[in-house]
Tab-separated table of C-alpha atoms and ligand atoms in Angstrom:
chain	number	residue	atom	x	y	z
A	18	UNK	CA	-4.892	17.718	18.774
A	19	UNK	CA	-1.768	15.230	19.373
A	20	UNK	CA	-0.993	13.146	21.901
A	21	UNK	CA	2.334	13.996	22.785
A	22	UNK	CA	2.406	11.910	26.046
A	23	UNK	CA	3.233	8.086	25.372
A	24	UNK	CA	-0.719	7.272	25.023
A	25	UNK	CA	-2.040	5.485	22.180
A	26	UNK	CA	-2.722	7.488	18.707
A	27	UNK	CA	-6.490	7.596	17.790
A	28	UNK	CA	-7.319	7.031	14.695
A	29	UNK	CA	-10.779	7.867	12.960
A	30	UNK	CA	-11.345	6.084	9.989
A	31	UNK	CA	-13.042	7.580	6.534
A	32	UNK	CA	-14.719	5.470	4.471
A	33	UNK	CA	-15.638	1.827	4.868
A	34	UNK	CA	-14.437	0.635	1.330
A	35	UNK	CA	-11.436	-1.853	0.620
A	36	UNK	CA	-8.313	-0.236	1.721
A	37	UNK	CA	-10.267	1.676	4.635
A	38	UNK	CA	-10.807	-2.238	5.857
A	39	UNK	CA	-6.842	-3.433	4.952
A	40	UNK	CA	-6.065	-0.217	6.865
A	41	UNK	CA	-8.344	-0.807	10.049
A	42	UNK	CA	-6.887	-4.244	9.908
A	43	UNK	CA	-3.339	-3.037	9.894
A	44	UNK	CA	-3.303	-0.292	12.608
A	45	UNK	CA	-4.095	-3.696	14.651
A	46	UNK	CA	-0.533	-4.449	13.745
A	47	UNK	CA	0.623	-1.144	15.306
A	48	UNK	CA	1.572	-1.158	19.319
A	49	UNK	CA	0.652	2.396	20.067
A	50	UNK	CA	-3.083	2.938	17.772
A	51	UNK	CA	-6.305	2.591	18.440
A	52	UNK	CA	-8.925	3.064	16.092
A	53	UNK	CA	-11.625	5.150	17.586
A	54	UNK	CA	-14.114	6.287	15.046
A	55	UNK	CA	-15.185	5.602	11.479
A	56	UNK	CA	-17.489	7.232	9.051
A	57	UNK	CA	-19.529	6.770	5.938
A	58	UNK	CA	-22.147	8.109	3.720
A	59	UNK	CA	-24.991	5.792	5.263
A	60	UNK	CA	-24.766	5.623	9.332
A	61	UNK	CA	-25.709	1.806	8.689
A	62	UNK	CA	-22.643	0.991	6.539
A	63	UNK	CA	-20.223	2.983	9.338
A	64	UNK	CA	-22.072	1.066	11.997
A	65	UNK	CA	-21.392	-2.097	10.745
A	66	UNK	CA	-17.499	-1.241	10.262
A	67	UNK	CA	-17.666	-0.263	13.565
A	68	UNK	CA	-18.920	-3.462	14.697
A	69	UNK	CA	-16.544	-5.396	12.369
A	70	UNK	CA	-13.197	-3.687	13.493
A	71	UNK	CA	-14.090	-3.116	17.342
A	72	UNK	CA	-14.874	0.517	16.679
A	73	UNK	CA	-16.652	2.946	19.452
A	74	UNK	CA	-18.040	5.460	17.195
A	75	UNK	CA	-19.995	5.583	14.029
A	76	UNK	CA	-20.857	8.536	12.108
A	77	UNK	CA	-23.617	8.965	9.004
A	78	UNK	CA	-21.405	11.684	7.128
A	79	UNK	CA	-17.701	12.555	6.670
A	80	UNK	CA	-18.327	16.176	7.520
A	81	UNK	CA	-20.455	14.796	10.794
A	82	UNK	CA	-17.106	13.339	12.409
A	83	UNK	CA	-14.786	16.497	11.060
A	84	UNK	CA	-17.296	18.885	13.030
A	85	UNK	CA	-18.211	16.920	16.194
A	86	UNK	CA	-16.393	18.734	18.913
A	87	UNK	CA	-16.407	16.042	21.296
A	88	UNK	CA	-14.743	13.777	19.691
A	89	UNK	CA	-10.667	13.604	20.470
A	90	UNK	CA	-8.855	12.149	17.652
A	91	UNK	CA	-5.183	12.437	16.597
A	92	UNK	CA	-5.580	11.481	13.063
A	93	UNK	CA	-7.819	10.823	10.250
A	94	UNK	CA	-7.236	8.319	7.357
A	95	UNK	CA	-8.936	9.240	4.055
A	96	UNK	CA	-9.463	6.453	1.805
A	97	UNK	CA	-12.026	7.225	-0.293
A	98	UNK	CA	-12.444	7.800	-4.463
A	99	UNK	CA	-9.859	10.104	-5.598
A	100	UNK	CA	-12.936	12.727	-6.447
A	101	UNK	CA	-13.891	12.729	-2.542
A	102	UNK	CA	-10.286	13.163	-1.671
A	103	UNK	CA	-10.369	17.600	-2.199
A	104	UNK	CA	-13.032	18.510	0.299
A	105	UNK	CA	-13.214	15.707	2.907
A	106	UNK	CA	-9.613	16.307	3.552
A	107	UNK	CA	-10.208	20.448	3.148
A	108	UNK	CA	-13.210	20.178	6.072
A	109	UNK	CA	-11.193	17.741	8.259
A	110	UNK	CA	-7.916	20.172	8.487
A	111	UNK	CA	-10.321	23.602	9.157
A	112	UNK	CA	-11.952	21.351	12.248
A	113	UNK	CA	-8.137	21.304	13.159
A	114	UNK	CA	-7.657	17.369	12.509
A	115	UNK	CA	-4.710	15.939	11.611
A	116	UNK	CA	-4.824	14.048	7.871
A	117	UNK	CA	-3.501	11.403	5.946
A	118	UNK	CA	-5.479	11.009	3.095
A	119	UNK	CA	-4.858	8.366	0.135
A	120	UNK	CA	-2.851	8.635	-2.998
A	121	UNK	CA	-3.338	10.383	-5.379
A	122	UNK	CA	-4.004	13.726	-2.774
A	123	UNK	CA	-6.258	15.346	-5.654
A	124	UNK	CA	-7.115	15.131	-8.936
A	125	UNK	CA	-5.541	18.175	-9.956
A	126	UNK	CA	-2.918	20.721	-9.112
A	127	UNK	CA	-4.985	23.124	-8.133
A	128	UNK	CA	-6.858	20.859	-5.409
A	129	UNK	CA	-3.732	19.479	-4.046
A	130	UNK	CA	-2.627	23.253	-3.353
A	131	UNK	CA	-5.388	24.022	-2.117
A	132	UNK	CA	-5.499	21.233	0.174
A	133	UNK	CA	-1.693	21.922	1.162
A	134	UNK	CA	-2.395	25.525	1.979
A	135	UNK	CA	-5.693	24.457	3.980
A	136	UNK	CA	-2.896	21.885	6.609
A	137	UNK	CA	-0.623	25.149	6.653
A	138	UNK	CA	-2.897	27.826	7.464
A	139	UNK	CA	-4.759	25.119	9.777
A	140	UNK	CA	-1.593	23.825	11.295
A	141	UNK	CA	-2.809	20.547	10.869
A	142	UNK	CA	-0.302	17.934	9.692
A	143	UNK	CA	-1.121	16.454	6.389
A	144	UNK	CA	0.457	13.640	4.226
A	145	UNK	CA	-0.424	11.559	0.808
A	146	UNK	CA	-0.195	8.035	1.828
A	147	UNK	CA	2.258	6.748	-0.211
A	148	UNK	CA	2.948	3.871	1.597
A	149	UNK	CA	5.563	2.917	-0.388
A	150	UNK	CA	8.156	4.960	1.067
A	151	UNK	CA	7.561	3.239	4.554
A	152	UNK	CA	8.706	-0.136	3.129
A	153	UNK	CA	11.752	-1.577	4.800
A	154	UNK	CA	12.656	-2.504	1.048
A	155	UNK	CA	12.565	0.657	-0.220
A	156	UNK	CA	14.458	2.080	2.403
A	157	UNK	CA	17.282	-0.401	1.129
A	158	UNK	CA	16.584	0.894	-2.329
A	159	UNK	CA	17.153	4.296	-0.392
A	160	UNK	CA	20.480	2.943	1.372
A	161	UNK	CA	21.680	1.399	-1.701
A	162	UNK	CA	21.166	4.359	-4.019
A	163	UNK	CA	22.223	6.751	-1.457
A	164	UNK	CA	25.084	5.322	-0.627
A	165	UNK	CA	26.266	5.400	-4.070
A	166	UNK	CA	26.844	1.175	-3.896
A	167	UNK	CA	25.099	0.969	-7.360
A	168	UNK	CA	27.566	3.843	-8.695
A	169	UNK	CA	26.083	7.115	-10.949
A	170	UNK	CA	22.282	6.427	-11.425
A	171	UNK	CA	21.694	7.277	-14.866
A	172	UNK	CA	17.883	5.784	-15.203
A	173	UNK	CA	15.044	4.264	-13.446
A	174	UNK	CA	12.782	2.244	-15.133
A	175	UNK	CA	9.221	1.337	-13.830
A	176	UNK	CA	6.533	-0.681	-15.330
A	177	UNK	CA	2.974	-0.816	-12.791
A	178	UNK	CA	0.374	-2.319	-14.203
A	179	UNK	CA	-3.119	-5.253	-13.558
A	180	UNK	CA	-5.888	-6.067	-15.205
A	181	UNK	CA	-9.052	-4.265	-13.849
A	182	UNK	CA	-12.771	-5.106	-14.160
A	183	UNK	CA	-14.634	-3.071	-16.618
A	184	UNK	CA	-16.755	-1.564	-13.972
A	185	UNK	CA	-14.098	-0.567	-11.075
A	186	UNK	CA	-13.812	2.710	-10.146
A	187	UNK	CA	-10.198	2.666	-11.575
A	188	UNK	CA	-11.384	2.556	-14.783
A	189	UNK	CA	-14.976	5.135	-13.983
A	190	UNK	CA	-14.275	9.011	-14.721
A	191	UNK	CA	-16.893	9.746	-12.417
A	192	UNK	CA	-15.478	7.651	-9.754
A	193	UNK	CA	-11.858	8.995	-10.164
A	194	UNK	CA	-10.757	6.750	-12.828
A	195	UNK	CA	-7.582	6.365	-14.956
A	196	UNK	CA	-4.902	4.019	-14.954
A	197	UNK	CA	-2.234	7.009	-13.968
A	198	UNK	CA	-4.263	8.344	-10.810
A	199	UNK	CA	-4.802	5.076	-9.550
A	200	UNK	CA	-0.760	3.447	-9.572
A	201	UNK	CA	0.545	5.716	-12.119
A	202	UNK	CA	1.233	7.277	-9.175
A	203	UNK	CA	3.471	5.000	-7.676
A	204	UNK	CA	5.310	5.166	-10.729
A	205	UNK	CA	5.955	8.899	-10.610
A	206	UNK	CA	6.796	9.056	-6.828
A	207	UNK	CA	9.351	6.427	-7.454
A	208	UNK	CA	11.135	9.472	-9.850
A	209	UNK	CA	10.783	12.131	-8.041
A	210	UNK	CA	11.800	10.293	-4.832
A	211	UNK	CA	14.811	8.297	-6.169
A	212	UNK	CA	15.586	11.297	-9.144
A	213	UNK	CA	14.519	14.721	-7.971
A	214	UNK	CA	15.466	16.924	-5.242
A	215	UNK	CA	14.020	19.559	-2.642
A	216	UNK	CA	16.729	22.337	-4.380
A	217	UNK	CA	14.216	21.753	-7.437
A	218	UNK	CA	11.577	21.273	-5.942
A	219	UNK	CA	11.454	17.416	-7.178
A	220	UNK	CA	10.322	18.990	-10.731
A	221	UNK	CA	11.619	17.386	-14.155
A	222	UNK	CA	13.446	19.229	-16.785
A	223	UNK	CA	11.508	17.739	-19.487
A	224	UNK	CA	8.148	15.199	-19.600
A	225	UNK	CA	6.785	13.414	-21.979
A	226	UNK	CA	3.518	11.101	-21.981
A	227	UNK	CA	1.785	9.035	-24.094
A	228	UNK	CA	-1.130	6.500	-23.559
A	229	UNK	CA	-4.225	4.712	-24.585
A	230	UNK	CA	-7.448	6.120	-23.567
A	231	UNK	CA	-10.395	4.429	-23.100
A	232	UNK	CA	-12.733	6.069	-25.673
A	233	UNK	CA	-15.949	6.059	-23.852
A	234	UNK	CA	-14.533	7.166	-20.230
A	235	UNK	CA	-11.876	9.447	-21.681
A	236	UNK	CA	-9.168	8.218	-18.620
A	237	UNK	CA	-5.937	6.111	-19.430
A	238	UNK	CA	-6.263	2.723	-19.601
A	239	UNK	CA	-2.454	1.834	-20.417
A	240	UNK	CA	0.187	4.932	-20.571
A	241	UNK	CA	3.704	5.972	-20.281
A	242	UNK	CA	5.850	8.861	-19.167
A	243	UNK	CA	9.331	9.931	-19.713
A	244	UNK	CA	11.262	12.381	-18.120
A	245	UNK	CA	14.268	13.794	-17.123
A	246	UNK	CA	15.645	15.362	-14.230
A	247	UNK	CA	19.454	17.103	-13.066
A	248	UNK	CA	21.821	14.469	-11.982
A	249	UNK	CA	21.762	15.268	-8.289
A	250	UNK	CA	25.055	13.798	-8.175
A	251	UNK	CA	27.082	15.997	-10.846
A	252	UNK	CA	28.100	19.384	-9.341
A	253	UNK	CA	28.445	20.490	-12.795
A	254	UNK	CA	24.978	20.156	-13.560
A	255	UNK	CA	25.544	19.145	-17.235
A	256	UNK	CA	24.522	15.627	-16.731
A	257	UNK	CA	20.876	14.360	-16.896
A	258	UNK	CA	19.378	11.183	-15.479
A	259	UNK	CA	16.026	9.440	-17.387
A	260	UNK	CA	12.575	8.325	-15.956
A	261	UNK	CA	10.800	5.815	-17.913
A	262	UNK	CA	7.788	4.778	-16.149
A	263	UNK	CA	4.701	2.479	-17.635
A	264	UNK	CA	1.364	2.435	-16.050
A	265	UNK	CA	-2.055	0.392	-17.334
A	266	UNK	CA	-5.039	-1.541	-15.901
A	267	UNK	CA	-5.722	-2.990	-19.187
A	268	UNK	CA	-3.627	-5.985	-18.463
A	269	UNK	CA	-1.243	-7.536	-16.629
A	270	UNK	CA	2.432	-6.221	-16.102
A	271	UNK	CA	5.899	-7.430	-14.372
A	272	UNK	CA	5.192	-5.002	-11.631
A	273	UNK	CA	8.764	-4.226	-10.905
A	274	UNK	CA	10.908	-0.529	-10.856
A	275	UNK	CA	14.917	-1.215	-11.980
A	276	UNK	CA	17.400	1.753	-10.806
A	277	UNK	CA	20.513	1.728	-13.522
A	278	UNK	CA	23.995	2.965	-12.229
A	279	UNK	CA	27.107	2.761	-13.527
A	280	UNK	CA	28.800	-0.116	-11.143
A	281	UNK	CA	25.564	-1.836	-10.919
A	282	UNK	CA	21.425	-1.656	-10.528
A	283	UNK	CA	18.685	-2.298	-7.939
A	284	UNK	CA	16.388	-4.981	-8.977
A	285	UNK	CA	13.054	-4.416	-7.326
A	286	UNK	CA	10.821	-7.082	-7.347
A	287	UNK	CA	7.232	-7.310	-7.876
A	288	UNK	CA	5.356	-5.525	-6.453
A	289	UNK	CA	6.806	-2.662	-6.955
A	290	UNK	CA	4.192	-0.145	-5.102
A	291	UNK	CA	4.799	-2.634	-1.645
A	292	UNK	CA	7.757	-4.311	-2.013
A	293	UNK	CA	9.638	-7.141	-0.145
A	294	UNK	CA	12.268	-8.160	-2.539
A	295	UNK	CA	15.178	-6.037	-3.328
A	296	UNK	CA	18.301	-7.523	-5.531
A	297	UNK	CA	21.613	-5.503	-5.800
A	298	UNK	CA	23.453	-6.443	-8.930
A	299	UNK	CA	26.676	-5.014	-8.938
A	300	UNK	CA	29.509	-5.093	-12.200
A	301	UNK	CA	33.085	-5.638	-12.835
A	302	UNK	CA	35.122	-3.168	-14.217
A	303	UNK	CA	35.024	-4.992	-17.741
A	304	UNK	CA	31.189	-4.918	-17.328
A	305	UNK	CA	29.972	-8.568	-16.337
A	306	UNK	CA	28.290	-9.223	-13.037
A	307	UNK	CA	30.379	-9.749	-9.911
A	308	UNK	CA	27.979	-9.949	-7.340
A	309	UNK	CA	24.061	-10.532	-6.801
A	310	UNK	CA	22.453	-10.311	-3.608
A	311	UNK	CA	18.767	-10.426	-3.250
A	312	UNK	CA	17.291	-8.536	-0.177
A	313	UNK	CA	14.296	-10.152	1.539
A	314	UNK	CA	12.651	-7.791	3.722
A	315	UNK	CA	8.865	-8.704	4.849
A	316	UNK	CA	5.670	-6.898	4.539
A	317	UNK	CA	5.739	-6.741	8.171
A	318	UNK	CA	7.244	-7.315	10.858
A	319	UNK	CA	7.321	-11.346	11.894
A	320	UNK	CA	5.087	-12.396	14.840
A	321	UNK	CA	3.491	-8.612	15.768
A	322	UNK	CA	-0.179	-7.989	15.734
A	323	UNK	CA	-3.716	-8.635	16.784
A	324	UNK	CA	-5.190	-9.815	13.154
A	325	UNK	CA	-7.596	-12.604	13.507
A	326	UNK	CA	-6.121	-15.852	11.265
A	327	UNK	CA	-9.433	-15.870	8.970
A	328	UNK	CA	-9.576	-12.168	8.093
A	329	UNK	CA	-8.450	-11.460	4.567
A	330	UNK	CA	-7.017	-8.617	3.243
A	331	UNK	CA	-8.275	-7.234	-0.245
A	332	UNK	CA	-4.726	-5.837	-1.477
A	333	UNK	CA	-1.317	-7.327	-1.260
A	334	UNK	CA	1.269	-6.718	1.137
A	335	UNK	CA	-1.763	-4.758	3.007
A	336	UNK	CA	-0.063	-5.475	6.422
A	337	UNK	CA	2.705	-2.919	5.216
A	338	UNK	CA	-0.016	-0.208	5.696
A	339	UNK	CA	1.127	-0.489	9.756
A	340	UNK	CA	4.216	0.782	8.507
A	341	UNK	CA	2.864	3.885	7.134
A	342	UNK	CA	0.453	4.029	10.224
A	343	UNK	CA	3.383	3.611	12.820
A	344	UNK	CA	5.564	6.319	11.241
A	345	UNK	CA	1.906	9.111	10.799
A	346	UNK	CA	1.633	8.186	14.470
A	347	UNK	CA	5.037	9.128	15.473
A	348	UNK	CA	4.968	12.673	13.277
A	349	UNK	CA	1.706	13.127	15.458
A	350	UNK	CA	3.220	12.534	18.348
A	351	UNK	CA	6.079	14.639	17.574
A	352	UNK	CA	3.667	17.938	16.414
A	353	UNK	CA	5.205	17.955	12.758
A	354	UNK	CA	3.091	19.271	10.417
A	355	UNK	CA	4.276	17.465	7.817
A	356	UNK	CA	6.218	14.178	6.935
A	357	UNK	CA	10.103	14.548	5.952
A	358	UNK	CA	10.356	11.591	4.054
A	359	UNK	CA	6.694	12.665	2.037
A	360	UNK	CA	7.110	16.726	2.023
A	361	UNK	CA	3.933	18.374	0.681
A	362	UNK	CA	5.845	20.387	-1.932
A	363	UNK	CA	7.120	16.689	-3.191
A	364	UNK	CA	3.323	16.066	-3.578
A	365	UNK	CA	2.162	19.082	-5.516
A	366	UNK	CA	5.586	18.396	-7.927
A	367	UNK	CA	3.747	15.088	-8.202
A	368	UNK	CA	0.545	16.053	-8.840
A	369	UNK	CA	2.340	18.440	-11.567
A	370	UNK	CA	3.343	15.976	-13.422
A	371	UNK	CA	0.630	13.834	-13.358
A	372	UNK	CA	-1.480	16.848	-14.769
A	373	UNK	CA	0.729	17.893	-17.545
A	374	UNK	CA	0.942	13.644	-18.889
A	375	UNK	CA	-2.587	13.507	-18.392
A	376	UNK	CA	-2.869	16.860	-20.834
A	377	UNK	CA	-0.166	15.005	-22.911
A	378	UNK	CA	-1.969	11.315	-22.944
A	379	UNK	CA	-5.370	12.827	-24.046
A	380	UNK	CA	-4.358	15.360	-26.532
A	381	UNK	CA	-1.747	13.614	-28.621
A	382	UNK	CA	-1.854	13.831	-32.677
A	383	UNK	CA	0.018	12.628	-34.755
A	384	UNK	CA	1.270	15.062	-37.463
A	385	UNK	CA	0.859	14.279	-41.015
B	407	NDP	N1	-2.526	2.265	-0.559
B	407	NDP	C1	-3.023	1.337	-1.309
B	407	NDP	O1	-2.441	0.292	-1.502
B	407	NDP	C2	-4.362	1.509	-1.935
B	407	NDP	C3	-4.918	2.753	-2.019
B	407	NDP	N2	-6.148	2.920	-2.572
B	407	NDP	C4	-6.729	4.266	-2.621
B	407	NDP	O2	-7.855	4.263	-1.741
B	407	NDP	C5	-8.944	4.980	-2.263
B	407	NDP	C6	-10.195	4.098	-2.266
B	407	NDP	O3	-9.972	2.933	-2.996
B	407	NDP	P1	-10.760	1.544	-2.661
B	407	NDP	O4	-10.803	1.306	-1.232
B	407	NDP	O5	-10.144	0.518	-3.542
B	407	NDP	O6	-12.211	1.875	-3.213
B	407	NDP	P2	-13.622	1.258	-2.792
B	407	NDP	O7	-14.479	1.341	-3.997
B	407	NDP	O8	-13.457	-0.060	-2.136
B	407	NDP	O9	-14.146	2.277	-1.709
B	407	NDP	C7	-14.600	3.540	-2.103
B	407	NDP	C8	-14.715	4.449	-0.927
B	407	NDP	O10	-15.092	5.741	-1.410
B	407	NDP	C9	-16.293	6.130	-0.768
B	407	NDP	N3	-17.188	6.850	-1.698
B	407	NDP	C10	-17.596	8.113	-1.517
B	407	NDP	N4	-18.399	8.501	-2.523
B	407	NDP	C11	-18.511	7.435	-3.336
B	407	NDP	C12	-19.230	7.213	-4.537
B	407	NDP	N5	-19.972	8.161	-5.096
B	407	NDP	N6	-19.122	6.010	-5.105
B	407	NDP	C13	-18.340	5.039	-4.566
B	407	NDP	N7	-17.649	5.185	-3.417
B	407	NDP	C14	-17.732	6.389	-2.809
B	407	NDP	C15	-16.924	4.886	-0.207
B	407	NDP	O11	-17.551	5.427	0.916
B	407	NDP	P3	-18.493	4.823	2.032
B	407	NDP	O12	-17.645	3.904	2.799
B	407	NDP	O13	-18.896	6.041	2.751
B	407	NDP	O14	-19.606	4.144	1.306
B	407	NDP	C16	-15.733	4.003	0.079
B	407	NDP	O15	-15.206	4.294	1.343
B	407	NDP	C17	-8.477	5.489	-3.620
B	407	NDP	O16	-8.037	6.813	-3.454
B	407	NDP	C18	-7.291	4.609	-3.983
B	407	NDP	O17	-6.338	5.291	-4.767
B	407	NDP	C19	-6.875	1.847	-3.007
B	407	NDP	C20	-6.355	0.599	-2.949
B	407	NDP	C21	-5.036	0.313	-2.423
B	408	LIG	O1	-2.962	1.737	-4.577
B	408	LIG	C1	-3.333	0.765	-5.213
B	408	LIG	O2	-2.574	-0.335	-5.205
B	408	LIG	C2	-3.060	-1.592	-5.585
B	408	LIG	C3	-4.076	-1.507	-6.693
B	408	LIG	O3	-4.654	-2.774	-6.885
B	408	LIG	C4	-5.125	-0.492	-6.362
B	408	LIG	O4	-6.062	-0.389	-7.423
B	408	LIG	C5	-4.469	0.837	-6.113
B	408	LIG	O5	-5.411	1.800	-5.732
């Protein structure tokens, strides 16, 4: 189902928890959505959504919306736990609806190909709403990189971190917990994006993780990953380039990624996951700083939207979701099946590594 005609995208909502609300709240920002439908595991919490967000339909059950025949959507957002993410998504794409479902897509390897090969044999597009990449400011990260303004990029450095309740479900096994699943993430798409390439299919050549588990849950509470990749930029293939990413929700952290090249580096401000604040720093020949130029770019753009002046979003930079929205609506529109700037097989190289540092970050010993 698309709407390949210059009408509005529907959108059906899933879930009614935090970033389901910054979401509804953004695709108000967008000129071409309308949100049409939301559900939820109790009809009474979907109905009030509904009522909240100007939304016709309300449904009692995820599956409920995914099988009701009559009801014409162009795509779903999934933003529930991480633990709901494997089979709401997998019965939305066999009822032949389109998907973008939060970060991270599963909670293993084997569920995010399995929910990949589900959107292919389905023909349904699918994409892992990294949000991120839809940024203004990281597309000048992008440019800058690209472009080869900041020279050889040897190393990217990331550090991603908050302080987290106790009791939130970032920090709950059963709820999908662990500091790397929940912006970890972010961390790791930042390398692969910015490091890997589609030739390798975005993998590392080497990982390393370590962290600090939280002994009752048993899921990372503060952890760290190193890696490296092939310089994309040396025919040769000799030279290596570094990952060194830092993840926790044990405490507060600078919340900034740093890209080192050779002529200069990319300065990107907190918050790293949403940014709006992008400084180029680029060297002299003897090595000192010639020039510094700080990028503002907003977290959307000035003046658009229909967001009432008292509503309040629960995450920063949530108006950045439209972003994200705009660009799933126009891959929609356009039939792809997937996104090019978010490729499935970039997600399953992601969810690889996540896997194999979460094997690393539980199991560590020291030897005598
Ligand atoms: N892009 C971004 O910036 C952000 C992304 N996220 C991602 O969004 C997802 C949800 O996070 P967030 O909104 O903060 O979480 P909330 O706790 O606010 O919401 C949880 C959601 O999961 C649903 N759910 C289903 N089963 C359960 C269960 N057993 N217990 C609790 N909730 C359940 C709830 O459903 P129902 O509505 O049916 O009750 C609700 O929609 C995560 O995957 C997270 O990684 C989160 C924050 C920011
Ligand atoms: O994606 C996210 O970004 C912001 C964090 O506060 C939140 O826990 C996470 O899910």
């Amino acid at each position: 189902m698309s709407a390949g005609d210059g009408s509005k995208v529907r959108w059906a909502v899933i879930g009614t928890g935090n970033i389901c609300s910054d979401f509804c709240a953004a695709l108000k920002l967008v000129d071409n959505a309308e949100t049409v439908a939301v559900a939820a595991r109790e009809l009474p919490k979907a109905q009030a959504f509904a009522k909240r967000f100007g939304i016709g339909k309300a449904y009692g059950s995820y599956d409920e919306l995914a099988r009701d025949r009559s009801l014409a959507v162009d795509v779903c957002y999934v933003g529930l736990i991480n633990t709901k993410h494997k089979d709401v998504v997998c019965e939305l794409l066999r009822n032949g609806r389109n998907v973008v479902c939060e970060k991270p897509l599963g909670m293993t390897v084997e569920e995010v190909k399995e929910m990949v090969k589900v959107a292919r044999d389905n023909k349904s597009f699918l994409t892992e709403g990294f949000w991120t990449r839809h940024f203004p400011a990281f597309k000048k990260i992008d440019e800058i990189v690209s472009e080869g303004t900041i020279g050889r990029v040897s190393a990217i450095h990331c550090d991603f971190g908050f302080l987290a309740a106790q009791d939130s479900r970032t920090r709950l096994k059963e709820l999908g917990g662990g500091a790397i699943y929940d912006i970890g993430c972010y961390t790791v798409q930042y390398a692969t994006h910015l490091l890997g390439t589609p030739a390798k299919s975005w993998r590392p050549l080497s990982i390393a993780a370590a962290g600090v588990m939280d002994p009752v849950e048993q899921v990372d509470l503060n952890g760290g990953i190193s890696m490296t990749f092939d310089d994309k930029s040396d025919p040769s293939a000799r030279l290596r380039t570094l990952a060194v990413l830092h993840f926790g929700t044990d405490g507060r952290r600078s919340q900034t990624a740093r890209i080192l090249g050779d002529k200069g580096h990319v300065e990107v401000h907190r918050i790293m996951h949403c940014p709006t604040h992008v400084t180029c720093v680029l060297y002299t020949d003897g090595g000192s700083v010639r020039d510094d130029h700080t990028f503002e770019l907003p977290a959307w753009r000035p003046g658009e939207g229909g967001i009432p002046e008292d509503f309040r979003f629960f995450f920063a930079n949530s108006e950045g979701l439209a972003y994200e929205a705009e660009r799933v609506g126009q891959c929609v529109k356009e039939g792809l099946l997937e996104m090019p700037e978010c490729p499935l097989d970039e997600s399953i190289a992601i969810a690889q590594i996540m896997q194999t540092a979460r094997e690393q970050m539980g199991g560590q010993q020291m030897g005598e």
